[in-house]
XYZ file of C-alpha atoms in Angstrom:
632
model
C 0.950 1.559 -22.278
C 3.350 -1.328 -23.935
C 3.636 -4.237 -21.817
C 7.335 -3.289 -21.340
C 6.271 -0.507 -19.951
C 4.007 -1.762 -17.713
C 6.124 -4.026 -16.254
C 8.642 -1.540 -15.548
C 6.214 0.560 -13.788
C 4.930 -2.752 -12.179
C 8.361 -3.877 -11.138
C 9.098 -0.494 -9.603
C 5.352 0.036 -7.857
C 6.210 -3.935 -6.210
C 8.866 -2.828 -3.645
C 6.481 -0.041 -2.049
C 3.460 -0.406 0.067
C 0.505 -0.636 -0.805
C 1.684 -2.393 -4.093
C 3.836 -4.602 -2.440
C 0.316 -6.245 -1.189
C -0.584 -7.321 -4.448
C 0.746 -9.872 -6.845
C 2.637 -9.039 -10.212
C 0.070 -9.781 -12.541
C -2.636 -6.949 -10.571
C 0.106 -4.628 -10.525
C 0.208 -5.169 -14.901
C -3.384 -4.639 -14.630
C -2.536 -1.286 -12.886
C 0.121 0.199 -14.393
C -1.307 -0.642 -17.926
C -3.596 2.410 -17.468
C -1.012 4.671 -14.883
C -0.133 8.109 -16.131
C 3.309 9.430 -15.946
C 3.946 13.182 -15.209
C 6.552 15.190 -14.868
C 6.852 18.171 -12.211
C 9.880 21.214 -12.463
C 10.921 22.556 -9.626
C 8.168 24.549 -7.672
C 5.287 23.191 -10.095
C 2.299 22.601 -8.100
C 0.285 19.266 -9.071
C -2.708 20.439 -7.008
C -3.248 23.350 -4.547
C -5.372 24.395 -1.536
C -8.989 24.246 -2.419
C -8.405 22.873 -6.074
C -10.896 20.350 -7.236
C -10.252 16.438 -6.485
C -8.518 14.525 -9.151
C -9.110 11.140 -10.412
C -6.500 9.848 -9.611
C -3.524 9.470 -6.824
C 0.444 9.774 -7.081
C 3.227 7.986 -6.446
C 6.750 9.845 -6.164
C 8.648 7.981 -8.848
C 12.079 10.290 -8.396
C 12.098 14.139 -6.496
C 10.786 15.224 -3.244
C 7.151 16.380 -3.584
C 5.926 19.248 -0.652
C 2.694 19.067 1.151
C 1.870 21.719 2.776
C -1.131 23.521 4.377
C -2.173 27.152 5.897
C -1.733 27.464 8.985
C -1.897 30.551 11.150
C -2.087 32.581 7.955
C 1.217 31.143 7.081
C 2.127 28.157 4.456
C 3.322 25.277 6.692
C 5.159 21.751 5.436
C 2.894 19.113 6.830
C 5.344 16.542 4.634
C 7.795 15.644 2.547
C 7.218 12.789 0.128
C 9.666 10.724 -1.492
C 10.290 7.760 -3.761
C 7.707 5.189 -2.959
C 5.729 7.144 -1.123
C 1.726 7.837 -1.782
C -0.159 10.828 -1.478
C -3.503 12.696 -2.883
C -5.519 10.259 -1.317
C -8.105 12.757 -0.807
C -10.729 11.575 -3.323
C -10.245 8.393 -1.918
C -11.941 9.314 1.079
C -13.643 12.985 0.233
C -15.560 14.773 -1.672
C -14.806 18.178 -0.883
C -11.982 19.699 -2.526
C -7.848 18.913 -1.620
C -7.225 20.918 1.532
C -3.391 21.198 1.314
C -0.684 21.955 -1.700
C 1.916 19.844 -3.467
C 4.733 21.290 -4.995
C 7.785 19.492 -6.032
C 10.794 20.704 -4.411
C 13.086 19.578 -6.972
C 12.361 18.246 -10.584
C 10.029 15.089 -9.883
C 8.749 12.124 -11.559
C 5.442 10.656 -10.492
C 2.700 7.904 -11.342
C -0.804 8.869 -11.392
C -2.902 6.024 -10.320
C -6.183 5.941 -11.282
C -8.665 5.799 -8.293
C -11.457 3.989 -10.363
C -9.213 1.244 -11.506
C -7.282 0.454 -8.085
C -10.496 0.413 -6.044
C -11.586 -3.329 -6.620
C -7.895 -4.300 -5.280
C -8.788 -2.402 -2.261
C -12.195 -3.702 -2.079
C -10.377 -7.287 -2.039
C -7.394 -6.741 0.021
C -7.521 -5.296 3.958
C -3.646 -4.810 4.326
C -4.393 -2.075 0.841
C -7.039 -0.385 2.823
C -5.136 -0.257 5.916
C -2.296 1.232 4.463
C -4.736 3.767 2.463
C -6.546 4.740 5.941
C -3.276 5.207 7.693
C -0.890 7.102 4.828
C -4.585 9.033 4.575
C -4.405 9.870 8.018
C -0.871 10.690 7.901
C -1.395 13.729 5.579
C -4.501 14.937 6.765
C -5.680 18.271 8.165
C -8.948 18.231 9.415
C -9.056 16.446 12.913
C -12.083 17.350 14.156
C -13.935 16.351 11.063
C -16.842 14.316 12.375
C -18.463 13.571 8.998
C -18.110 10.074 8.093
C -16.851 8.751 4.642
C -17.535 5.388 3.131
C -14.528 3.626 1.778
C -14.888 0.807 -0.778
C -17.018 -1.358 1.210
C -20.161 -0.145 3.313
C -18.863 -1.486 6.628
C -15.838 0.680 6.501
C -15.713 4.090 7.864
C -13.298 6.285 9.654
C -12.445 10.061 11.019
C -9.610 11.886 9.338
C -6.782 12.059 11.497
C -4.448 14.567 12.085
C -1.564 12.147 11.267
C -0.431 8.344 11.089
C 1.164 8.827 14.883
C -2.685 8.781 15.578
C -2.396 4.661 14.750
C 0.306 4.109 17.566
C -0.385 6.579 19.858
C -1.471 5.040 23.165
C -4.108 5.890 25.694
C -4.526 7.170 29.286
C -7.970 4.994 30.192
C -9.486 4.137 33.877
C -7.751 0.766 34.485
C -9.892 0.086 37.889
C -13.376 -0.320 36.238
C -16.066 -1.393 38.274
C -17.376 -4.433 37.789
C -20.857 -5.835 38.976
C -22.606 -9.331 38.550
C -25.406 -9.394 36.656
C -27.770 -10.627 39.733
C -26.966 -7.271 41.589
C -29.886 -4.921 41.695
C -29.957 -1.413 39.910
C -30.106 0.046 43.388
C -26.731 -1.898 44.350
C -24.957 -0.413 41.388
C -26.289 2.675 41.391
C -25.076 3.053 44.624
C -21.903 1.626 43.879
C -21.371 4.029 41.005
C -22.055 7.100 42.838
C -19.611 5.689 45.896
C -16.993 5.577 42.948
C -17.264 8.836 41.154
C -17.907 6.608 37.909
C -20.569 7.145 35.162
C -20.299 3.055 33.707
C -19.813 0.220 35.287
C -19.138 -3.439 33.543
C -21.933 -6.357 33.783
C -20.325 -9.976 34.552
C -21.565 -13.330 34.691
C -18.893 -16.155 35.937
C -16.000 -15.008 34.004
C -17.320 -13.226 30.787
C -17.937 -9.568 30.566
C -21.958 -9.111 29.502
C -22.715 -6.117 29.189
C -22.253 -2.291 30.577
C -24.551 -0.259 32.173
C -23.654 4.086 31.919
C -25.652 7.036 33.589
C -27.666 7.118 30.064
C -29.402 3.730 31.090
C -30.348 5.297 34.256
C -32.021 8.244 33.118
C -33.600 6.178 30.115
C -34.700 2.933 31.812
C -35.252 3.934 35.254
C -35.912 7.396 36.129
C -38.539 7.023 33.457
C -40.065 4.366 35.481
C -39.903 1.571 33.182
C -37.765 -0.543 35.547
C -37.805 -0.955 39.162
C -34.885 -0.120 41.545
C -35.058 -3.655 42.518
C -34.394 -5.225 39.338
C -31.642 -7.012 37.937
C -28.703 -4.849 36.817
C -28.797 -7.041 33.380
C -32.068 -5.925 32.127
C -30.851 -2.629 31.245
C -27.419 -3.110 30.760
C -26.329 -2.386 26.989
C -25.071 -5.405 25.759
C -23.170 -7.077 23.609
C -19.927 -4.956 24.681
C -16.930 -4.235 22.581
C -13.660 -5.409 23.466
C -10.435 -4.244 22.967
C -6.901 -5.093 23.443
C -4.566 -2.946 26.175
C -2.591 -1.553 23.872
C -4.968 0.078 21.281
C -3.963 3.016 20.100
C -5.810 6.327 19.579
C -7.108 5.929 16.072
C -7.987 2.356 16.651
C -9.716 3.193 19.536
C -11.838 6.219 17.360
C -12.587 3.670 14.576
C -14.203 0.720 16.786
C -16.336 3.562 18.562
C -17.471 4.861 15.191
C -17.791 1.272 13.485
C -19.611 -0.021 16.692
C -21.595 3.416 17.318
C -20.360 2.924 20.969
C -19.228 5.864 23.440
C -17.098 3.066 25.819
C -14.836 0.163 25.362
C -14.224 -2.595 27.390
C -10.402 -3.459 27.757
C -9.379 -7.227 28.007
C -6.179 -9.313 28.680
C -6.827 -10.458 25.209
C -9.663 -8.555 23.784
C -12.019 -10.752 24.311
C -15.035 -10.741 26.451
C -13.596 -13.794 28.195
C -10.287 -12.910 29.851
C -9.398 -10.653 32.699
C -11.216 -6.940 32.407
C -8.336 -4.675 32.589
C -10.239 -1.375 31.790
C -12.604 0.894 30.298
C -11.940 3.667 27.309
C -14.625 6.801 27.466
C -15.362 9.076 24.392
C -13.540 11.243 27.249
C -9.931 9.960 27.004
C -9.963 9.954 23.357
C -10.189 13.484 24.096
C -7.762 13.652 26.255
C -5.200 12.196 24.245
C -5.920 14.345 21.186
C -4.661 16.914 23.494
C -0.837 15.268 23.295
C -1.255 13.876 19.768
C 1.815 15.614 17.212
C -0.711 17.969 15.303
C -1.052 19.608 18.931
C 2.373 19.687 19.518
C 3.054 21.447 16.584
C 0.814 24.413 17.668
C 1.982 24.153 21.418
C 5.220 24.301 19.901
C 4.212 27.717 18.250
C 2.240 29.180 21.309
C 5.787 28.471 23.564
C 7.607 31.208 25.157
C 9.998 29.829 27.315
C 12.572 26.782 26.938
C 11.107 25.071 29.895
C 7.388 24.801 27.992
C 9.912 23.430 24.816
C 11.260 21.132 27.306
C 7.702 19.677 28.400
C 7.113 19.172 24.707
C 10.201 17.288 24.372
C 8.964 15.120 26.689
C 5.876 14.444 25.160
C 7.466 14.015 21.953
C 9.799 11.380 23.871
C 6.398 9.186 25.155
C 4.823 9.418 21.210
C 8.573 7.885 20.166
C 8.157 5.067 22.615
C 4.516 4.298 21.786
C 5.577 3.986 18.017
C 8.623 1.964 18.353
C 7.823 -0.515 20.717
C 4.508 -0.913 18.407
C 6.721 -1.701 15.819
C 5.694 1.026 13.478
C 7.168 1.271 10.056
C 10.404 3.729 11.304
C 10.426 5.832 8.096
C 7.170 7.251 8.999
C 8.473 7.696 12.834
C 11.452 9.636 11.685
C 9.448 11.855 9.526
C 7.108 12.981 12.190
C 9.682 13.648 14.862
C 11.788 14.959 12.476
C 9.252 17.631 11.973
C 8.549 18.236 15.137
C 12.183 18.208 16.230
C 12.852 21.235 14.059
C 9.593 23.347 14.867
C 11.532 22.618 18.339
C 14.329 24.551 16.930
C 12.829 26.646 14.832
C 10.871 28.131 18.015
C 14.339 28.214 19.857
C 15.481 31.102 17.102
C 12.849 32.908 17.670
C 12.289 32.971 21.466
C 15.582 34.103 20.868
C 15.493 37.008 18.265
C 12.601 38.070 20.345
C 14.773 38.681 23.117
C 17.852 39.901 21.126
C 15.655 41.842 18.632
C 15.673 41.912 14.412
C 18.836 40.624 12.661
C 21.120 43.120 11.260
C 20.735 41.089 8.148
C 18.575 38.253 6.484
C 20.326 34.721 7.773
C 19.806 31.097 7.343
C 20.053 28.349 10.169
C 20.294 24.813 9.585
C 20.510 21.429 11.409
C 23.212 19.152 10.603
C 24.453 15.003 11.742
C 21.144 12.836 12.272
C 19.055 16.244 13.220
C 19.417 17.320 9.319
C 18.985 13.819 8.492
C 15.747 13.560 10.332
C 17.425 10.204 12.509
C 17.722 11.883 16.082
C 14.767 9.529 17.549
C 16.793 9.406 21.068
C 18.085 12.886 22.923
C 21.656 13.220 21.780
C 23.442 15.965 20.992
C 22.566 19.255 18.689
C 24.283 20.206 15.502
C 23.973 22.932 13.405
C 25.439 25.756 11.621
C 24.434 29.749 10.553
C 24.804 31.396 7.571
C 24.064 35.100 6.948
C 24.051 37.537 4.159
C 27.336 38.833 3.068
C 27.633 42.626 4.134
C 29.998 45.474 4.424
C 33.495 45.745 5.813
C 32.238 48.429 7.748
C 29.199 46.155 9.279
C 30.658 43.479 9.624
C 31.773 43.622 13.128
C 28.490 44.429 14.091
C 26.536 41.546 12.417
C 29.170 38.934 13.812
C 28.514 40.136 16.948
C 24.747 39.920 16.447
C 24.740 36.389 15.536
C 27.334 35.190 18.255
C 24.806 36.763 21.080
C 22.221 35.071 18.666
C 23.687 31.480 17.941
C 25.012 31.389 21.867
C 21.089 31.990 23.205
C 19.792 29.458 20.625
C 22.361 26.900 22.389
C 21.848 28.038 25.756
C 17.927 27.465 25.220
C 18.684 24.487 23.348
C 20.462 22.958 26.203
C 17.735 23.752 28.424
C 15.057 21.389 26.447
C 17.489 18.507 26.795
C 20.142 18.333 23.748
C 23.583 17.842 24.519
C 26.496 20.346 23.827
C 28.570 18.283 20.330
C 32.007 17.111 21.858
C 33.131 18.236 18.216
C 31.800 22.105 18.549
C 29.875 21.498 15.962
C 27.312 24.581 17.007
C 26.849 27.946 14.929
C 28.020 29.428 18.243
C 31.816 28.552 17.385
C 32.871 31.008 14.865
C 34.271 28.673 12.482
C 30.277 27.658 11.526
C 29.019 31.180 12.019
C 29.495 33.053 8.468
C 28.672 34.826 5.786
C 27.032 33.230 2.314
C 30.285 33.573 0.017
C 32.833 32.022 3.068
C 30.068 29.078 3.263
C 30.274 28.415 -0.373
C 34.431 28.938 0.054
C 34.241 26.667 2.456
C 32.480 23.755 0.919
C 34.505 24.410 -2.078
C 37.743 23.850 -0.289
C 36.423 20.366 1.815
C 35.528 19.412 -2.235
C 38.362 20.419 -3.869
C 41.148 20.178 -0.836
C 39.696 16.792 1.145
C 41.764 16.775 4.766
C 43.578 19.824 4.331
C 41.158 22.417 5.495
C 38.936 20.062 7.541
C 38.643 16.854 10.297
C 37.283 13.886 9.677
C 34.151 15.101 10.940
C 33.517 17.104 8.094
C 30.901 15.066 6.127
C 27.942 16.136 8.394
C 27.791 19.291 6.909
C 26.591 17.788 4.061
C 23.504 16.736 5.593
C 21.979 20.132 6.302
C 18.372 20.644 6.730
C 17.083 24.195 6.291
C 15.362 25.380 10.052
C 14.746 28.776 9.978
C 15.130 32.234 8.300
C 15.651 32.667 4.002
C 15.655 29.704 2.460
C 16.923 30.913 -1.392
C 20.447 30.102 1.232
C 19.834 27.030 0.896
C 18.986 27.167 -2.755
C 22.904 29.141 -3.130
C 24.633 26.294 -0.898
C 23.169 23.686 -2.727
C 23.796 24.886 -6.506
C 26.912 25.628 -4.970
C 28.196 22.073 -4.074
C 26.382 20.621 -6.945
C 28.236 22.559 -9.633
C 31.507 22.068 -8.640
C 32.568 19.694 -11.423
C 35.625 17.879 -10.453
C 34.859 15.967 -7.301
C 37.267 12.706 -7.942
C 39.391 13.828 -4.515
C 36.724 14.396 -2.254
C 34.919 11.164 -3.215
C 38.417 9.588 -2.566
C 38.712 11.104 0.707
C 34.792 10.281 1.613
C 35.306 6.589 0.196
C 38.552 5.583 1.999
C 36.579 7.081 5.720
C 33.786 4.691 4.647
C 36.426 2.025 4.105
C 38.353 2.571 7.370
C 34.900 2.203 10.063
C 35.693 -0.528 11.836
C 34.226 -4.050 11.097
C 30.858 -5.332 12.717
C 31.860 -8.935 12.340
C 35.440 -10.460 12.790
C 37.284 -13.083 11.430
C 35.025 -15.811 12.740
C 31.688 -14.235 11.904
C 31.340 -13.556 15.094
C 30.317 -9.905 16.424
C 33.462 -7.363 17.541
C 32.411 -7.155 20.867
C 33.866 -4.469 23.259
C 35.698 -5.403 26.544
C 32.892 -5.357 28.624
C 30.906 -7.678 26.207
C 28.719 -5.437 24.117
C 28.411 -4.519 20.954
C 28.685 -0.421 19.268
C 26.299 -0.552 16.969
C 26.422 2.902 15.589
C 30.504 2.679 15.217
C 30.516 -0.386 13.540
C 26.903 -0.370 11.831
C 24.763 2.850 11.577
C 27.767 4.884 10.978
C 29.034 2.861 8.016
C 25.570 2.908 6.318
C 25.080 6.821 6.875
C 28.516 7.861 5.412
C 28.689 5.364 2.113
C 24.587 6.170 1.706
C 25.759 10.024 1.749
C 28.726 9.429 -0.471
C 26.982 7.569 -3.080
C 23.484 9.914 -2.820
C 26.238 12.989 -3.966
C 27.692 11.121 -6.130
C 24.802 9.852 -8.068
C 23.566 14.235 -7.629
C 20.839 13.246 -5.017
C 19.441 16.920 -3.794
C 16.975 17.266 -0.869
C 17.094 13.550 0.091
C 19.197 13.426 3.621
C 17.229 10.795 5.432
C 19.414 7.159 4.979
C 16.389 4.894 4.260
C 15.293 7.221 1.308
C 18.608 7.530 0.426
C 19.080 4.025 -0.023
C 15.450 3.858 -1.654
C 16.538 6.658 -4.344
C 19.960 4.549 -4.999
C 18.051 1.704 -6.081
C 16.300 3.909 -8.775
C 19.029 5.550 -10.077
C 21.747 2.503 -10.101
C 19.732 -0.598 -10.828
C 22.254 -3.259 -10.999
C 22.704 -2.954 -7.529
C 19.136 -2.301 -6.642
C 19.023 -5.297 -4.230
C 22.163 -4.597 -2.344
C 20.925 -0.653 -2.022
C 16.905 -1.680 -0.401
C 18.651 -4.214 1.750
C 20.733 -1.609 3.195
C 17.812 0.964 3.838
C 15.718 -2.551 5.528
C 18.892 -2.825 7.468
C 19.283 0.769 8.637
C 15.901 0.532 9.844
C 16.641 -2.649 11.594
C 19.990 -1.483 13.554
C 18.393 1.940 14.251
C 15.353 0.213 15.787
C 17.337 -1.817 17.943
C 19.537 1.646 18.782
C 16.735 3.247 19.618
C 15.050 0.596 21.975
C 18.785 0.349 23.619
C 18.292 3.893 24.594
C 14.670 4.261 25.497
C 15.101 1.131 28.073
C 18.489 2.673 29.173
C 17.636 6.471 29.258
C 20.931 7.275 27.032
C 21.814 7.171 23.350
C 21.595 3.284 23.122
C 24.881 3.016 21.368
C 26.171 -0.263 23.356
C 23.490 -3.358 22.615
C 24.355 -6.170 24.955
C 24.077 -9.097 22.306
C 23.677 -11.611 24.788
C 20.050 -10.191 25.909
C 18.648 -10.284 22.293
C 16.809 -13.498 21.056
C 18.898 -16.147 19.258
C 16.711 -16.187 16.392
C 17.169 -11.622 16.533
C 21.165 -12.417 16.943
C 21.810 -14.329 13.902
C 19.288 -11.924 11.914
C 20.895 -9.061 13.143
C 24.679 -11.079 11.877
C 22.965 -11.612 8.751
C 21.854 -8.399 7.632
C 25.710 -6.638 8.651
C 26.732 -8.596 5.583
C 25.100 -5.916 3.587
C 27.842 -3.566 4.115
C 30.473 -5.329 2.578
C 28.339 -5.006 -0.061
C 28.095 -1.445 0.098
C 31.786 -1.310 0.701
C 32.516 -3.457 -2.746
C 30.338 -1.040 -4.716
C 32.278 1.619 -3.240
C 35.910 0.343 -3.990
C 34.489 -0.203 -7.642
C 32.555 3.019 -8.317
C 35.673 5.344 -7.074
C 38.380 2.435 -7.977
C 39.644 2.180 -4.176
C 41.068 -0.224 -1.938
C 40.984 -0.880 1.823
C 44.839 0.390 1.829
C 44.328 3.622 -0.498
């Protein structure tokens, strides 16, 4: 590869994890001997049960599929986009890949040879990390017990059934019992028994020693090799491994299969000299496998009522929390609840065709608003339309009436879980977004070619649709249908000028524009703003299958590089104001759209006021690219 090239592909591979860990001149190294191949639509790079390549990928441009059999049926575990890794398999394995990937549109990728980016992950810990989590995050084997080596000896690890593994806290016994090493075996045997409790901790002064479990017991005593009288400390297990409170599930599973331990000794700090705040069992890990997203998924399948939906919900709610306030990358949390947010749905339609019976005719449903773009972290409100095949005069009646029973159940059990009824009727209950496949396509057609006469300003969202449920070729037609209308100039007039009109973060002064009770709408005057000029600039640029903002943003960068920089600070500052949206609402219970500035850190306030400059940016490139003013 020419040393241009290289340094293209270097320059590109430095924004993205876990590239951006290395300096320029290893990334050279790398992309000196990096393959570049080129997927059509529906080409497979690897399938189920296909033999490990030598190398891994990274999506350069498309959407790339991974998906896996389950229940006898093909299931999307993920979707990958620009930046992101995947086929980290023979990384880690040496059995053969256990899921497909198929590009869902026409794709780009770099293959990575394995054998020349192993020293850099041999040298570098954040690399590995990364590896072992975006590993985790694709993987399909939970309950694989055999243990892998990775680069260096020391490091091991369990596949995972996904990355919320890393974040997902644990339920542990936070009233240990703790005994002084002086105190006979008799005393704490006892005390044990008294307490229902198989381990107890060993102190002496202030430092945690050692722990002593019912294994000791049967080992060292009942065999008679100690005396009842003894000291508790000479058959304690000792040294004992410490962790922090808030260790997640996967952390927790790694230091008891680095350490060869079955217990874990929780500390104010994770040392053994602060405060013992509790003790982790082989037990709970168990127990919280139970609630991890993987399980959810298949509790999601096994529900029959919206109350059991609702209880997932819930659970989905808790994993949201966990990741957030870990400070988890958000891309990766808005992929996973994205997922599981529309197997949600997806179960909805058919707890409801099972009580309605078959369609009349083959129909599509889809999610629209932050739903279809995978954003809806907090409960808000649902949005969606149907569409269904086009039929008959003489039917007609009869399959409209169908799908109104149909769409009104889905809302009714949609409700039920928790999501609020759209103020706008935006709901494939209301008519007007129940229809057939040729009024769909009519209807696009006129918000494209006749922007504000057949619509509100509230039409935009139905551009971010995400296929949920029933024949997906529909969503092939729509597309292909929006994308090959040629003349767009109005709409992108009418979308440009909305953009133009949302109402300023900052006034005059710098200074935020506060409401009257003192706080500050941050999705009116920031998220909003960054999702409607990131869609208008993704169509315009003839972005398909990319809805989420952040990859939006991260695909804009590709395909307009002189304003690269402006387009990843605006996907860094999504991520920043939805974070702080999202925290809003989990400490509030609501949809976090008012953030009292004055509780956030001086040092988070003027970072915050920094990063809003970037849509002025975003609102220059927009008056240039479609020749508009603020006044047009």
């Amino acid at each position: 590869m020419k040393d241009s090239i290289s340094e293209t592909v270097a320059n590109f591979l430095k924004d993205f994890k876990p590239f951006s860990f290395l300096n320029f001149e290893e990334l050279k190294v790398i992309a000196k001997k990096i393959r570049v191949i080129h997927l059509n639509k529906n080409e497979s790079l690897f399938k189920i049960n296909d033999s490990l390549h030598d190398y891994f990928y990274v999506v350069n441009s498309g959407v790339v599929h991974l998906t896996v059999i389950s229940d006898a049926e093909e299931t999307l575990l993920n979707k990958c986009y620009i930046g992101d890794v995947f086929g980290l398999r023979p990384f880690f394995a040496k059995n053969n890949y256990q899921m497909t990937a198929k590009a869902n549109e026409e794709s780009m990728l770099y293959a990575v040879p394995i054998d020349v980016f192993k020293p850099f992950v041999s040298q570098n810990s954040e690399v590995l990390n990364f590896l072992l989590q975006s590993f985790a995050q694709n993987s399909t084997n939970p309950t694989d017990k055999i243990n892998q080596e990775l680069i260096s000896d020391s490091v091991q690890f369990i596949e995972f059934q996904n990355d919320l593994s890393f974040f997902q806290t644990l339920n542990y016994n936070r009233k240990p019992l703790i005994v002084e090493h002086n105190q006979t075996i008799r005393e704490v045997a006892i005390a044990m028994s008294d307490n229902l409790l198989d381990n107890a901790f060993v102190k002496e002064t202030d430092t945690v020693i050692g722990i002593v479990t019912d294994a000791d017991f049967r080992l060292k005593v009942a065999t008679g090799k100690h005396a009842i009288h003894s000291h508790i400390d000479k058959i304690m297990t000792y040294p004992v491994i410490t962790v922090t409170e808030n260790i997640s599930l996967a952390e927790a599973q790694l230091v008891m299969l680095s350490h060869k331990v079955h217990h874990l000794c929780v500390t104010l700090d994770g040392t053994a000299h602060t405060e013992i705040k509790g003790v982790i069992t082989q037990n709970d890990l168990v127990e919280a496998q139970a609630n991890s997203p993987g399980v959810l998924l298949k509790e999601i399948k096994r529900s029959g009522t919206a109350q059991q939906l609702k209880s997932i919900r819930y659970a989905l709610a808790d994993i949201i929390q966990q990741a957030v306030t870990k400070n988890i990358p958000l891309q990766h949390i808005f992929n996973v609840s994205g997922e599981i947010t529309l197997s949600i749905i997806r179960r909805s339609i058919e707890i409801a065709i099972l009580e309605l019976g078959s369609p009349p005719v083959p129909f599509a449903f889809f999610s629209i608003g932050s739903q279809g773009r995978k954003e809806q972290l907090l409960l808000t409100d649902y949005d969606n339309f149907l569409v269904y095949h086009d039929v008959d005069i003489q039917k007609n009646r009869i399959v409209k009436d169908y799908f109104s029973q149909l769409t009104k159940r889905i809302n009714e059990i949609l409700e039920k879980i928790g999501y609020k009824h759209c103020e706008y009727n935006h709901n494939a209950h209301n008519l007007q977004w129940c229809k057939s496949l040729s009024e769909w396509i009519k209807q696009y057609e006129n918000w494209i070619n006749t922007p504000g006469e057949y619509t509100n300003e509230h039409c935009s969202i139905f551009f971010d649709f995400e296929f949920v449920y029933g024949d997906q070729n529909i969503e092939s037609e729509i597309t292909e249908a929006i994308f090959s209308i040629k003349n767009k100039t109005l709409f992108f007039d009418y979308l440009g000028n909305d953009a133009l009109r949302k109402p300023a973060p900052l006034n005059f002064f710098k200074k935020f524009n506060e409401e009257d009770n003192g706080t500050f709408n941050i999705k009116a005057k920031a998220i909003d703003q960054l999702v409607d000029i990131g869609r208008l600039l993704a169509f315009h640029h003839g972005l398909k299958g990319v809805n989420n903002s952040f990859y939006r943003y991260k695909e804009l960068a590709i395909k307009d590089a002189d304003n690269a920089e402006i387009y990843l600070n605006a996907a860094d500052v999504f991520l920043q104001v939805s974070r702080l949206r999202t925290l809003e609402g989990l400490k509030n219970d609501n949809i976090g759209i008012f953030i009292d500035i004055e509780n956030l850190s001086k040092s988070d306030k003027e970072k915050l006021k920094e990063s809003l400059h970037v849509l002025k940016d975003l609102e220059e490139i927009v008056k240039d690219t479609f020749q508009l003013t603020q006044f047009s």
